[in-house]
CSV table of C-alpha atoms in Angstrom, one decimal:
chain,number,residue,atom,x,y,z
A,1,UNK,CA,-0.1,0.2,0.1
A,2,UNK,CA,1.2,3.4,-0.5
A,3,UNK,CA,2.3,5.7,2.3
A,4,UNK,CA,1.4,9.0,0.3
A,5,UNK,CA,-2.4,9.0,1.9
A,6,UNK,CA,-1.2,8.4,5.8
A,7,UNK,CA,0.9,11.5,5.0
A,8,UNK,CA,-1.9,13.2,3.9
A,9,UNK,CA,-4.1,12.2,6.6
A,10,UNK,CA,-1.6,13.7,9.4
A,11,UNK,CA,-1.1,16.7,7.5
A,12,UNK,CA,-4.9,17.3,7.4
A,13,UNK,CA,-5.2,16.5,11.2
A,14,UNK,CA,-2.5,18.7,12.1
A,15,UNK,CA,-3.9,21.8,9.8
A,16,UNK,CA,-7.6,21.0,11.4
A,17,UNK,CA,-5.6,21.1,15.2
A,18,UNK,CA,-3.9,24.6,14.4
A,19,UNK,CA,-7.2,25.9,12.8
A,20,UNK,CA,-9.0,24.9,16.4
A,21,UNK,CA,-6.3,26.6,18.2
A,22,UNK,CA,-6.4,29.9,16.5
A,23,UNK,CA,-10.1,30.0,16.7
A,24,UNK,CA,-10.1,29.5,20.4
A,25,UNK,CA,-7.2,32.3,20.9
A,26,UNK,CA,-9.2,34.4,18.4
A,27,UNK,CA,-12.3,34.1,20.8
A,28,UNK,CA,-10.1,34.9,23.8
A,29,UNK,CA,-9.1,37.9,22.4
A,30,UNK,CA,-12.2,39.0,21.2
A,31,UNK,CA,-13.7,38.4,24.8
A,32,UNK,CA,-11.0,40.4,26.2
A,33,UNK,CA,-11.8,43.5,24.3
A,34,UNK,CA,-15.5,43.3,24.3
A,35,UNK,CA,-16.2,41.9,20.5
A,36,UNK,CA,-19.5,39.8,20.3
A,37,UNK,CA,-18.5,37.0,17.9
A,38,UNK,CA,-21.7,35.6,17.3
A,39,UNK,CA,-23.3,39.0,16.6
A,40,UNK,CA,-20.7,39.8,14.1
A,41,UNK,CA,-21.3,36.4,12.2
A,42,UNK,CA,-24.9,36.7,12.4
A,43,UNK,CA,-24.7,40.3,11.1
A,44,UNK,CA,-22.4,39.5,8.0
A,45,UNK,CA,-25.1,37.3,6.1
A,46,UNK,CA,-27.5,40.7,6.6
A,47,UNK,CA,-25.1,42.7,5.2
A,48,UNK,CA,-24.4,40.7,2.0
A,49,UNK,CA,-26.0,41.9,-1.3
A,50,UNK,CA,-29.2,39.5,-2.0
A,51,UNK,CA,-27.3,37.8,-5.2
A,52,UNK,CA,-24.1,37.8,-3.3
A,53,UNK,CA,-22.7,33.7,-2.8
A,54,UNK,CA,-20.8,32.5,0.1
A,55,UNK,CA,-17.9,32.0,-1.8
A,56,UNK,CA,-17.8,35.7,-2.8
A,57,UNK,CA,-18.2,36.6,0.9
A,58,UNK,CA,-15.7,34.5,2.0
A,59,UNK,CA,-12.6,36.6,1.3
A,60,UNK,CA,-13.9,39.5,3.4
A,61,UNK,CA,-11.3,40.7,6.1
A,62,UNK,CA,-12.1,40.1,9.8
A,63,UNK,CA,-11.9,43.3,12.1
A,64,UNK,CA,-8.7,43.8,13.0
A,65,UNK,CA,-7.8,43.2,16.8
A,66,UNK,CA,-6.5,46.1,18.6
A,67,UNK,CA,-3.1,45.2,20.1
A,68,UNK,CA,-3.6,47.0,23.2
A,69,UNK,CA,-3.3,50.9,24.0
A,70,UNK,CA,0.0,52.7,23.3
A,71,UNK,CA,1.3,54.3,26.4
A,72,UNK,CA,1.8,58.1,26.9
A,73,UNK,CA,5.0,59.6,25.7
A,74,UNK,CA,5.6,61.5,28.6
A,75,UNK,CA,5.2,58.3,30.5
A,76,UNK,CA,8.0,56.6,28.5
A,77,UNK,CA,10.5,59.0,29.5
A,78,UNK,CA,12.3,57.9,32.7
A,79,UNK,CA,11.5,60.2,35.7
A,80,UNK,CA,14.9,61.2,36.3
A,81,UNK,CA,15.0,62.5,32.7
A,82,UNK,CA,11.6,64.5,32.9
A,83,UNK,CA,12.9,66.1,36.4
A,84,UNK,CA,16.2,67.4,34.9
A,85,UNK,CA,14.4,68.7,32.1
A,86,UNK,CA,11.5,70.6,34.2
A,87,UNK,CA,14.4,71.8,36.2
A,88,UNK,CA,16.8,72.8,33.4
A,89,UNK,CA,14.2,74.8,31.4
A,90,UNK,CA,13.2,76.6,34.5
A,91,UNK,CA,16.8,77.3,35.4
A,92,UNK,CA,17.3,78.6,32.0
A,93,UNK,CA,14.5,81.1,32.3
A,94,UNK,CA,16.0,82.4,35.5
A,95,UNK,CA,19.2,82.5,34.0
A,96,UNK,CA,18.0,84.8,31.2
A,97,UNK,CA,15.9,87.0,33.8
A,98,UNK,CA,19.1,87.6,35.8
A,99,UNK,CA,21.4,88.3,32.6
A,100,UNK,CA,18.6,91.1,31.5
A,101,UNK,CA,18.4,92.6,35.0
A,102,UNK,CA,22.4,92.9,35.1
A,103,UNK,CA,22.0,94.5,31.5
A,104,UNK,CA,19.6,97.0,32.5
A,105,UNK,CA,21.5,97.4,36.2
A,106,UNK,CA,24.6,98.3,34.2
A,107,UNK,CA,23.2,100.6,31.9
A,108,UNK,CA,21.8,102.8,34.8
A,109,UNK,CA,24.5,101.6,37.4
A,110,UNK,CA,25.1,105.3,38.6
A,111,UNK,CA,21.1,105.6,39.6
A,112,UNK,CA,21.2,102.0,41.0
A,113,UNK,CA,24.1,103.0,43.4
A,114,UNK,CA,22.9,106.3,44.2
A,115,UNK,CA,19.7,104.7,45.4
A,116,UNK,CA,21.4,101.7,47.3
A,117,UNK,CA,23.7,104.4,49.2
A,118,UNK,CA,20.7,106.4,50.1
A,119,UNK,CA,18.9,103.3,51.6
A,120,UNK,CA,22.2,102.6,53.7
A,121,UNK,CA,22.4,106.5,54.5
A,122,UNK,CA,18.6,106.5,55.4
A,123,UNK,CA,18.9,103.3,57.4
A,124,UNK,CA,21.6,105.3,59.7
A,125,UNK,CA,19.6,108.4,60.0
A,126,UNK,CA,16.0,107.3,60.1
A,127,UNK,CA,16.2,106.6,64.0
A,128,UNK,CA,17.3,110.4,64.5
A,129,UNK,CA,14.5,111.5,62.5
A,130,UNK,CA,12.1,109.2,64.5
A,131,UNK,CA,13.6,110.6,67.7
A,132,UNK,CA,12.8,113.8,66.8
A,133,UNK,CA,9.5,113.7,65.8
A,134,UNK,CA,9.0,111.9,69.1
A,135,UNK,CA,9.9,114.7,71.0
A,136,UNK,CA,7.3,117.3,69.2
A,137,UNK,CA,9.5,118.5,65.9
A,138,UNK,CA,7.3,118.3,62.7
A,139,UNK,CA,8.6,115.6,60.3
A,140,UNK,CA,9.6,118.1,57.8
A,141,UNK,CA,12.4,120.0,59.8
A,142,UNK,CA,13.3,116.8,61.6
A,143,UNK,CA,14.1,115.2,58.4
A,144,UNK,CA,16.0,118.6,57.0
A,145,UNK,CA,18.0,118.7,59.9
A,146,UNK,CA,19.1,115.0,60.2
A,147,UNK,CA,19.9,114.9,56.3
A,148,UNK,CA,21.9,118.3,56.2
A,149,UNK,CA,23.5,117.5,59.7
A,150,UNK,CA,24.8,113.9,58.4
A,151,UNK,CA,25.7,114.7,55.1
A,152,UNK,CA,27.7,118.0,56.5
A,153,UNK,CA,29.4,115.4,58.8
A,154,UNK,CA,30.6,113.5,55.8
A,155,UNK,CA,31.8,116.3,53.8
A,156,UNK,CA,33.7,117.7,56.7
A,157,UNK,CA,35.7,114.2,56.8
A,158,UNK,CA,36.4,114.5,53.2
A,159,UNK,CA,37.3,117.7,53.4
A,160,UNK,CA,39.8,116.9,56.5
A,161,UNK,CA,41.5,114.1,54.9
A,162,UNK,CA,42.0,116.1,51.8
A,163,UNK,CA,43.5,119.2,53.8
A,164,UNK,CA,46.0,116.8,56.0
A,165,UNK,CA,47.3,115.4,53.0
A,166,UNK,CA,47.8,118.8,50.9
A,167,UNK,CA,49.5,120.3,54.1
A,168,UNK,CA,51.6,117.0,54.5
A,169,UNK,CA,52.5,116.0,51.2
A,170,UNK,CA,55.9,117.8,51.1
A,171,UNK,CA,56.8,116.4,54.5
A,172,UNK,CA,55.6,113.0,53.3
A,173,UNK,CA,57.4,113.1,50.0
A,174,UNK,CA,60.9,113.9,51.7
A,175,UNK,CA,59.9,111.1,54.1
A,176,UNK,CA,59.3,108.7,51.6
A,177,UNK,CA,62.5,109.5,49.8
A,178,UNK,CA,64.4,108.7,53.1
A,179,UNK,CA,62.4,105.7,53.5
A,180,UNK,CA,63.4,104.6,50.3
A,181,UNK,CA,67.0,105.3,50.7
A,182,UNK,CA,67.3,103.4,53.9
A,183,UNK,CA,65.2,100.6,52.3
A,184,UNK,CA,67.6,100.3,49.6
A,185,UNK,CA,70.7,100.7,52.1
A,186,UNK,CA,69.1,97.8,54.2
A,187,UNK,CA,68.6,95.7,50.8
A,188,UNK,CA,72.4,96.0,50.1
A,189,UNK,CA,73.3,94.8,53.6
A,190,UNK,CA,71.0,92.1,54.1
A,191,UNK,CA,71.6,88.5,53.5
A,192,UNK,CA,69.3,88.5,50.4
A,193,UNK,CA,72.6,89.6,48.4
A,194,UNK,CA,71.0,92.3,46.6
A,195,UNK,CA,73.4,94.1,44.6
A,196,UNK,CA,73.3,98.4,44.0
A,197,UNK,CA,73.2,97.2,40.0
A,198,UNK,CA,69.9,95.2,40.4
A,199,UNK,CA,68.4,97.8,42.6
A,200,UNK,CA,69.2,100.3,39.7
A,201,UNK,CA,67.9,98.0,36.9
A,202,UNK,CA,64.7,97.5,38.9
A,203,UNK,CA,64.4,101.5,39.2
A,204,UNK,CA,65.3,101.9,35.4
A,205,UNK,CA,62.6,99.1,34.7
A,206,UNK,CA,60.1,101.2,36.8
A,207,UNK,CA,60.6,104.4,34.8
A,208,UNK,CA,60.1,102.6,31.5
A,209,UNK,CA,56.9,101.5,32.4
A,210,UNK,CA,55.8,104.7,33.3
A,211,UNK,CA,57.2,106.4,30.5
A,212,UNK,CA,55.8,103.4,28.1
A,213,UNK,CA,52.2,104.0,29.8
A,214,UNK,CA,52.2,107.7,30.0
A,215,UNK,CA,49.3,107.9,27.1
A,216,UNK,CA,47.1,105.7,29.4
A,217,UNK,CA,47.9,107.7,32.5
A,218,UNK,CA,46.8,110.9,30.4
A,219,UNK,CA,43.8,109.2,29.2
A,220,UNK,CA,43.1,108.0,32.7
A,221,UNK,CA,43.4,111.7,34.1
A,222,UNK,CA,41.1,112.4,31.3
A,223,UNK,CA,38.7,110.0,32.5
A,224,UNK,CA,39.1,111.3,36.1
A,225,UNK,CA,37.3,114.5,35.1
A,226,UNK,CA,34.6,112.4,33.7
A,227,UNK,CA,34.7,110.4,36.9
A,228,UNK,CA,34.4,113.5,39.1
A,229,UNK,CA,31.2,114.5,37.5
A,230,UNK,CA,29.5,111.4,37.6
A,231,UNK,CA,30.6,111.3,41.8
A,232,UNK,CA,29.0,114.7,41.8
A,233,UNK,CA,25.8,113.8,40.1
A,234,UNK,CA,25.7,110.6,42.3
A,235,UNK,CA,26.0,112.6,45.6
A,236,UNK,CA,23.3,114.8,44.4
A,237,UNK,CA,21.4,111.9,43.7
A,238,UNK,CA,21.9,110.5,47.2
A,239,UNK,CA,21.1,113.5,48.8
A,240,UNK,CA,17.7,114.1,47.3
A,241,UNK,CA,16.9,110.3,47.8
A,242,UNK,CA,17.7,110.4,51.2
A,243,UNK,CA,15.4,113.2,51.8
A,244,UNK,CA,12.5,111.8,50.1
A,245,UNK,CA,13.4,108.3,52.1
A,246,UNK,CA,13.5,110.1,55.2
A,247,UNK,CA,10.1,112.3,54.5
A,248,UNK,CA,8.1,109.9,52.9
A,249,UNK,CA,9.7,106.2,53.3
A,250,UNK,CA,6.1,104.7,54.7
A,251,UNK,CA,4.1,106.2,51.7
A,252,UNK,CA,7.0,105.0,49.2
A,253,UNK,CA,6.4,101.5,50.8
A,254,UNK,CA,2.9,101.3,50.5
A,255,UNK,CA,3.0,102.5,46.7
A,256,UNK,CA,5.4,99.6,46.0
A,257,UNK,CA,3.0,97.2,47.9
A,258,UNK,CA,0.3,98.3,45.1
A,259,UNK,CA,2.7,96.6,42.0
A,260,UNK,CA,3.3,93.4,44.1
A,261,UNK,CA,0.5,90.9,43.0
A,262,UNK,CA,-2.5,90.7,45.2
A,263,UNK,CA,-1.9,87.0,46.2
A,264,UNK,CA,1.8,87.5,47.4
A,265,UNK,CA,0.9,91.1,48.9
A,266,UNK,CA,0.5,89.7,52.5
A,267,UNK,CA,4.0,88.1,52.5
A,268,UNK,CA,5.7,90.9,50.9
A,269,UNK,CA,4.1,93.4,53.5
A,270,UNK,CA,5.5,91.4,56.4
A,271,UNK,CA,8.6,90.8,54.7
A,272,UNK,CA,9.7,94.4,54.4
A,273,UNK,CA,9.7,95.5,57.6
A,274,UNK,CA,11.8,92.8,58.8
A,275,UNK,CA,14.2,93.5,55.7
A,276,UNK,CA,14.4,97.0,56.8
A,277,UNK,CA,15.1,96.1,60.5
A,278,UNK,CA,18.1,93.7,59.2
A,279,UNK,CA,19.3,96.5,57.2
A,280,UNK,CA,19.4,99.0,59.8
A,281,UNK,CA,21.1,96.8,62.6
A,282,UNK,CA,23.8,96.0,59.6
A,283,UNK,CA,24.4,99.6,58.8
A,284,UNK,CA,24.4,101.0,62.6
A,285,UNK,CA,26.9,98.2,63.7
A,286,UNK,CA,29.0,98.5,60.9
A,287,UNK,CA,29.4,102.1,61.4
A,288,UNK,CA,30.2,101.5,65.4
A,289,UNK,CA,32.8,98.6,64.2
A,290,UNK,CA,34.5,100.9,61.8
A,291,UNK,CA,34.7,103.9,64.2
A,292,UNK,CA,36.3,101.5,66.9
A,293,UNK,CA,38.7,100.3,64.5
A,294,UNK,CA,39.7,103.8,63.3
A,295,UNK,CA,40.1,105.2,66.7
A,296,UNK,CA,42.1,102.5,68.0
A,297,UNK,CA,44.5,101.7,65.2
A,298,UNK,CA,44.6,106.0,64.9
A,299,UNK,CA,45.9,106.1,68.1
A,300,UNK,CA,48.3,103.1,67.8
A,301,UNK,CA,49.8,104.7,64.8
A,302,UNK,CA,49.8,108.2,66.1
A,303,UNK,CA,52.0,107.1,69.2
A,304,UNK,CA,54.4,105.2,66.8
A,305,UNK,CA,54.7,108.6,65.4
A,306,UNK,CA,53.5,107.6,61.6
A,307,UNK,CA,53.2,110.6,59.7
A,308,UNK,CA,49.3,111.7,59.1
A,309,UNK,CA,47.6,109.3,61.7
A,310,UNK,CA,44.4,111.1,61.5
A,311,UNK,CA,43.9,110.9,57.7
A,312,UNK,CA,44.8,107.3,58.1
A,313,UNK,CA,42.5,106.9,60.8
A,314,UNK,CA,39.6,108.1,58.5
A,315,UNK,CA,40.8,106.0,55.5
A,316,UNK,CA,40.7,102.9,57.9
A,317,UNK,CA,36.9,104.0,59.0
A,318,UNK,CA,35.7,104.5,54.9
A,319,UNK,CA,37.3,101.1,53.8
A,320,UNK,CA,35.7,99.3,57.1
A,321,UNK,CA,32.7,99.7,54.9
A,322,UNK,CA,33.9,96.9,52.6
A,323,UNK,CA,33.9,93.6,54.5
A,324,UNK,CA,37.3,91.7,55.0
A,325,UNK,CA,38.8,93.7,52.1
A,326,UNK,CA,38.8,97.1,53.3
A,327,UNK,CA,40.1,96.2,56.3
A,328,UNK,CA,43.0,94.1,55.0
A,329,UNK,CA,43.6,97.3,52.2
A,330,UNK,CA,43.5,100.0,55.1
A,331,UNK,CA,45.7,97.9,57.3
A,332,UNK,CA,48.3,97.5,54.4
A,333,UNK,CA,48.3,101.1,53.7
A,334,UNK,CA,49.0,101.9,57.1
A,335,UNK,CA,51.8,99.7,57.4
A,336,UNK,CA,53.4,100.9,53.9
A,337,UNK,CA,53.2,104.6,55.1
A,338,UNK,CA,55.3,103.4,58.4
A,339,UNK,CA,57.4,101.3,56.3
A,340,UNK,CA,58.5,104.0,53.9
A,341,UNK,CA,58.7,106.9,56.7
A,342,UNK,CA,59.6,104.9,60.0
A,343,UNK,CA,61.5,102.2,59.0
A,344,UNK,CA,60.9,98.3,59.4
A,345,UNK,CA,60.5,98.3,63.2
A,346,UNK,CA,57.6,100.8,62.9
A,347,UNK,CA,56.1,99.0,59.8
A,348,UNK,CA,56.2,95.7,62.0
A,349,UNK,CA,54.3,97.5,65.1
A,350,UNK,CA,52.4,98.9,63.0
A,351,UNK,CA,51.3,95.7,61.3
A,352,UNK,CA,50.7,94.3,65.1
A,353,UNK,CA,48.6,96.9,66.2
A,354,UNK,CA,46.2,96.7,62.9
A,355,UNK,CA,46.1,92.6,63.7
A,356,UNK,CA,45.3,93.2,67.1
A,357,UNK,CA,42.6,95.3,66.4
A,358,UNK,CA,41.2,93.4,63.8
A,359,UNK,CA,41.2,90.4,65.5
A,360,UNK,CA,39.4,92.0,68.3
A,361,UNK,CA,37.0,93.0,65.7
A,362,UNK,CA,36.0,89.9,64.3
A,363,UNK,CA,36.0,87.7,67.5
A,364,UNK,CA,34.2,90.3,69.8
A,365,UNK,CA,32.8,93.2,68.3
A,366,UNK,CA,30.8,92.0,65.4
A,367,UNK,CA,29.5,89.2,67.4
A,368,UNK,CA,28.6,91.3,69.9
A,369,UNK,CA,27.2,94.4,68.1
A,370,UNK,CA,25.6,92.8,65.1
A,371,UNK,CA,24.2,89.9,66.8
A,372,UNK,CA,22.5,86.9,65.0
A,373,UNK,CA,20.2,89.4,62.8
A,374,UNK,CA,22.6,90.1,60.5
A,375,UNK,CA,25.0,87.0,61.0
A,376,UNK,CA,26.4,85.6,57.7
A,377,UNK,CA,28.7,82.7,57.2
A,378,UNK,CA,32.4,83.8,56.6
A,379,UNK,CA,32.7,82.0,53.6
A,380,UNK,CA,29.3,83.5,52.3
A,381,UNK,CA,30.8,86.8,52.8
A,382,UNK,CA,33.9,86.1,50.9
A,383,UNK,CA,32.2,84.8,48.2
A,384,UNK,CA,29.5,87.6,48.3
A,385,UNK,CA,32.1,90.4,48.5
A,386,UNK,CA,34.3,88.9,45.5
A,387,UNK,CA,31.3,88.5,43.3
A,388,UNK,CA,30.2,92.0,44.2
A,389,UNK,CA,33.4,93.3,43.3
A,390,UNK,CA,33.9,91.6,40.0
A,391,UNK,CA,30.8,92.8,38.8
A,392,UNK,CA,30.5,96.3,39.9
A,393,UNK,CA,33.7,97.5,41.7
A,394,UNK,CA,34.3,98.7,44.9
A,395,UNK,CA,30.5,100.0,45.1
A,396,UNK,CA,29.6,96.1,44.4
A,397,UNK,CA,31.7,95.2,47.1
A,398,UNK,CA,30.0,97.6,49.5
A,399,UNK,CA,26.5,96.3,48.9
A,400,UNK,CA,27.1,93.2,48.4
A,401,UNK,CA,26.9,91.6,52.1
A,402,UNK,CA,23.8,94.0,53.2
A,403,UNK,CA,22.3,92.6,50.3
A,404,UNK,CA,22.7,89.0,51.2
A,405,UNK,CA,21.7,89.8,54.7
A,406,UNK,CA,18.7,91.5,53.8
A,407,UNK,CA,17.9,88.5,51.2
A,408,UNK,CA,18.6,86.3,54.0
A,409,UNK,CA,16.0,87.6,56.2
A,410,UNK,CA,13.3,87.8,53.6
A,411,UNK,CA,13.8,84.3,52.4
A,412,UNK,CA,13.4,83.0,55.9
A,413,UNK,CA,10.5,85.0,56.6
A,414,UNK,CA,8.4,84.1,53.2
A,415,UNK,CA,9.0,80.4,54.3
A,416,UNK,CA,8.0,80.7,57.1
A,417,UNK,CA,5.0,82.2,56.2
A,418,UNK,CA,4.3,79.9,53.5
A,419,UNK,CA,4.3,77.1,55.9
A,420,UNK,CA,2.1,79.2,58.1
A,421,UNK,CA,-0.4,79.3,55.2
A,422,UNK,CA,-0.4,75.7,54.3
A,423,UNK,CA,-1.0,75.0,58.1
A,424,UNK,CA,-3.7,77.6,58.3
A,425,UNK,CA,-5.3,76.1,54.7
A,426,UNK,CA,-5.3,72.3,55.9
A,427,UNK,CA,-6.7,73.4,59.4
A,428,UNK,CA,-9.9,75.1,57.6
A,429,UNK,CA,-11.8,72.3,56.2
A,430,UNK,CA,-12.0,70.3,59.5
A,431,UNK,CA,-13.4,73.6,60.9
A,432,UNK,CA,-15.8,73.9,58.3
A,433,UNK,CA,-16.9,70.5,58.6
A,434,UNK,CA,-17.3,70.3,62.5
A,435,UNK,CA,-19.9,73.4,62.8
A,436,UNK,CA,-22.6,71.7,60.2
A,437,UNK,CA,-22.3,68.5,61.6
A,438,UNK,CA,-22.9,69.5,65.2
A,439,UNK,CA,-25.9,71.9,64.1
A,440,UNK,CA,-27.6,68.9,62.2
A,441,UNK,CA,-27.0,66.2,64.7
A,442,UNK,CA,-30.4,65.6,66.4
A,443,UNK,CA,-28.6,65.0,69.6
A,444,UNK,CA,-27.1,68.4,69.3
A,445,UNK,CA,-30.6,70.0,68.8
A,446,UNK,CA,-32.2,68.5,71.5
């Protein structure tokens, strides 16, 4: 007997079994997706034309079975990547805002610095105005008297320094020349083995450098005229801004609050007085610390017979408003003057006096006078002063630390205010639910 019919029988049985499995699988899938197979098959003959045969309808395709819903593209991105993207575009927006703000400030730098200095002067003088008004003096005369007195004192300090320098310039020049000769002789006899030829070569190089840069020095002198004009303009802006801030500061603050969105207005209204108290404490404490530094260093260099001890003390007072850098620069100036006029021993003793006073200032005076109201970490002070100096020179270094102190106070208050507001919002629904429940409770009504 031939084996071909048996092979065909097994092939037919295998195809039949595969067809049954496919039908079972299709029925399961249609059941999962809610497709009624019997309804589709019963509706199929009715949908055929009257003259159509079953053979012509057989090739009709079955409805495509969906393979399942596709996931949301946002959900397909990993969570860490989504967080990084969200933070990244917000940081780009903030960086762009800061960049535009810095460009605007650089364009009107004189006005901005004048207003900031006026704020500092107002913080220093405002307690005096308040004290006079409490004693019955009208606010207008009290403001004018305080502002004029303050600027007169500042002007007298500048005039005194200039007068002392002009009066002693000849004597100081002779002492400097004598000090240079003494320093040269000391170098020749020192163990550093410096020769007269090397010293002459250094002096020659200095003269050549000055000659080569004569044009730049001349242009700097011409720019100095422009600087003087800008300084006078800034002084006038500071004076008038201080007058208005002292006289009408409360109304200016209320007008500023109207520009703030209504939702954020209560928080800003509470942060403003606290920021002002921080600024006032900083300015008054800094003035007191600078005055103590100037008095004690001035007394020390006076007894060491350093020339122009009083003008140097005034310089120390003014430079003390620049944290860290100002104390170092003013102390170095006093040491240099002592070195070139009185010799190495006097310079060393001047350095000892400066370091002793500054150590007392850093460890005793500032913590005691300034207190915790304006305490900023020393690293933050260094970085802030450096950044302010790089962005806006000496003016930026002066206003950097009070700006950071005020910002720290404002951010701390706004964080606390936000937490209290969230707590109050979470507590309100429970209170609102409790009142109707008690009112509708029959036992409560009885």
